[in-house]
Amino acid sequence: MSIRYDQRFGFQQEIREKGVGLVFILSAPSGAGKTTLVKEVMEQLPGLRFSVSFTTRLPRPNEKEGEDYHFVSHSTFQRMVEKNAFLEWAEVLGNRYGTPRPDLEKLKQEGVDLILDIDTQGAKSVLKQMSQSVLIYLLPPSLKILRERLMKRGLDSLESIKFRLSNARRDIEEASTYHYVILNDRMEVATEKLRSIIIAERCRWSKDSIIEENKKLWEDKDG
Ligand code: 5GP
């Protein structure tokens, strides 16, 4: 349980939310603002953990080993594939990315939900293996804005930006197969939407255990 200041009501509010062992998959074209959104929601909502993928891509200047990704060589990645260490893995824009297998039972016991930041191929594969996964697509307001954001962050070459944009066009067509789509027009609104989805899904997937835990209370009451 954590206490926080509620801006709307202006008083300290108790937040009893905790994770129930769910997997939330967030996909978006690069530059849609996924990383900022995930960080913001994780600060606001207890019981969320980011699943750190393995990649053969080189780290960008602002990225930290073990936080953003585990950066590994091609041979290490290949060994992990052969050992069946990944829940899914894919080649994205010429690099390989893999999601380590989560222990869902352990997460549930710890009161934690997992957030996976993976592409549309990975999302489909995880949903097949874990039907409780919740798929959320973050849609940038327009390709023009996406281009501007990619240019402004200055992390990719012009060629890589062109490649990312042509992939984004194809990728966005997958959005309708997701459970939820969030338009990332204003970050505060997108954050509130993601937070609400997580809370609602926690209620939905934990309804049986809530009923079970509270049966005793009802039996004790008169009438
Ligand atoms: P970036 O290089 O911009 O960090 O990521 C490129 C793409 O790879 C993004 O769409 C991101 O969601 C995706 N990605 C990151 N980790 C994984 C993973 O473990 N599996 C899959 N399938 N995609 C991933």
mmCIF file of N, CA, C and O in Angstrom, residues 209-223:
data_model
loop_
_atom_site.group_PDB
_atom_site.id
_atom_site.type_symbol
_atom_site.label_atom_id
_atom_site.label_comp_id
_atom_site.label_asym_id
_atom_site.label_seq_id
_atom_site.Cartn_x
_atom_site.Cartn_y
_atom_site.Cartn_z
ATOM 1 N N SER A 209 -10.761 -14.442 -7.105
ATOM 2 C CA SER A 209 -10.065 -14.494 -5.818
ATOM 3 C C SER A 209 -10.651 -13.469 -4.844
ATOM 4 O O SER A 209 -10.700 -13.718 -3.642
ATOM 5 N N ILE A 210 -11.147 -12.337 -5.350
ATOM 6 C CA ILE A 210 -11.759 -11.340 -4.449
ATOM 7 C C ILE A 210 -13.033 -11.935 -3.829
ATOM 8 O O ILE A 210 -13.263 -11.846 -2.621
ATOM 9 N N ILE A 211 -13.859 -12.605 -4.658
ATOM 10 C CA ILE A 211 -15.094 -13.217 -4.164
ATOM 11 C C ILE A 211 -14.745 -14.282 -3.120
ATOM 12 O O ILE A 211 -15.300 -14.315 -2.019
ATOM 13 N N GLU A 212 -13.747 -15.111 -3.464
ATOM 14 C CA GLU A 212 -13.342 -16.194 -2.562
ATOM 15 C C GLU A 212 -12.876 -15.650 -1.209
ATOM 16 O O GLU A 212 -13.336 -16.072 -0.154
ATOM 17 N N GLU A 213 -11.993 -14.622 -1.278
ATOM 18 C CA GLU A 213 -11.426 -14.060 -0.046
ATOM 19 C C GLU A 213 -12.501 -13.413 0.837
ATOM 20 O O GLU A 213 -12.362 -13.355 2.045
ATOM 21 N N ASN A 214 -13.566 -12.912 0.218
ATOM 22 C CA ASN A 214 -14.559 -12.161 0.982
ATOM 23 C C ASN A 214 -15.788 -12.966 1.402
ATOM 24 O O ASN A 214 -16.627 -12.458 2.122
ATOM 25 N N LYS A 215 -15.860 -14.216 0.957
ATOM 26 C CA LYS A 215 -17.006 -15.062 1.290
ATOM 27 C C LYS A 215 -17.204 -15.142 2.796
ATOM 28 O O LYS A 215 -18.300 -15.025 3.305
ATOM 29 N N LYS A 216 -16.089 -15.308 3.505
ATOM 30 C CA LYS A 216 -16.126 -15.469 4.947
ATOM 31 C C LYS A 216 -16.780 -14.252 5.598
ATOM 32 O O LYS A 216 -17.612 -14.391 6.491
ATOM 33 N N LEU A 217 -16.414 -13.078 5.092
ATOM 34 C CA LEU A 217 -16.959 -11.833 5.650
ATOM 35 C C LEU A 217 -18.469 -11.797 5.518
ATOM 36 O O LEU A 217 -19.190 -11.428 6.437
ATOM 37 N N TRP A 218 -18.981 -12.203 4.351
ATOM 38 C CA TRP A 218 -20.420 -12.156 4.134
ATOM 39 C C TRP A 218 -21.154 -13.171 5.001
ATOM 40 O O TRP A 218 -22.225 -12.901 5.512
ATOM 41 N N GLU A 219 -20.499 -14.337 5.170
ATOM 42 C CA GLU A 219 -21.144 -15.372 5.984
ATOM 43 C C GLU A 219 -21.312 -14.917 7.424
ATOM 44 O O GLU A 219 -22.250 -15.265 8.105
ATOM 45 N N ASP A 220 -20.332 -14.089 7.888
ATOM 46 C CA ASP A 220 -20.369 -13.630 9.277
ATOM 47 C C ASP A 220 -21.473 -12.606 9.525
ATOM 48 O O ASP A 220 -21.875 -12.376 10.641
ATOM 49 N N LYS A 221 -21.931 -11.968 8.434
ATOM 50 C CA LYS A 221 -22.929 -10.901 8.611
ATOM 51 C C LYS A 221 -24.336 -11.507 8.804
ATOM 52 O O LYS A 221 -24.649 -12.553 8.247
ATOM 53 N N ASP A 222 -25.165 -10.800 9.552
ATOM 54 C CA ASP A 222 -26.542 -11.266 9.744
ATOM 55 C C ASP A 222 -27.342 -11.088 8.464
ATOM 56 O O ASP A 222 -27.127 -10.146 7.724
ATOM 57 N N GLY A 223 -28.311 -11.925 8.265
ATOM 58 C CA GLY A 223 -29.234 -11.768 7.145
ATOM 59 C C GLY A 223 -28.619 -12.149 5.842
ATOM 60 O O GLY A 223 -29.125 -11.848 4.820
#
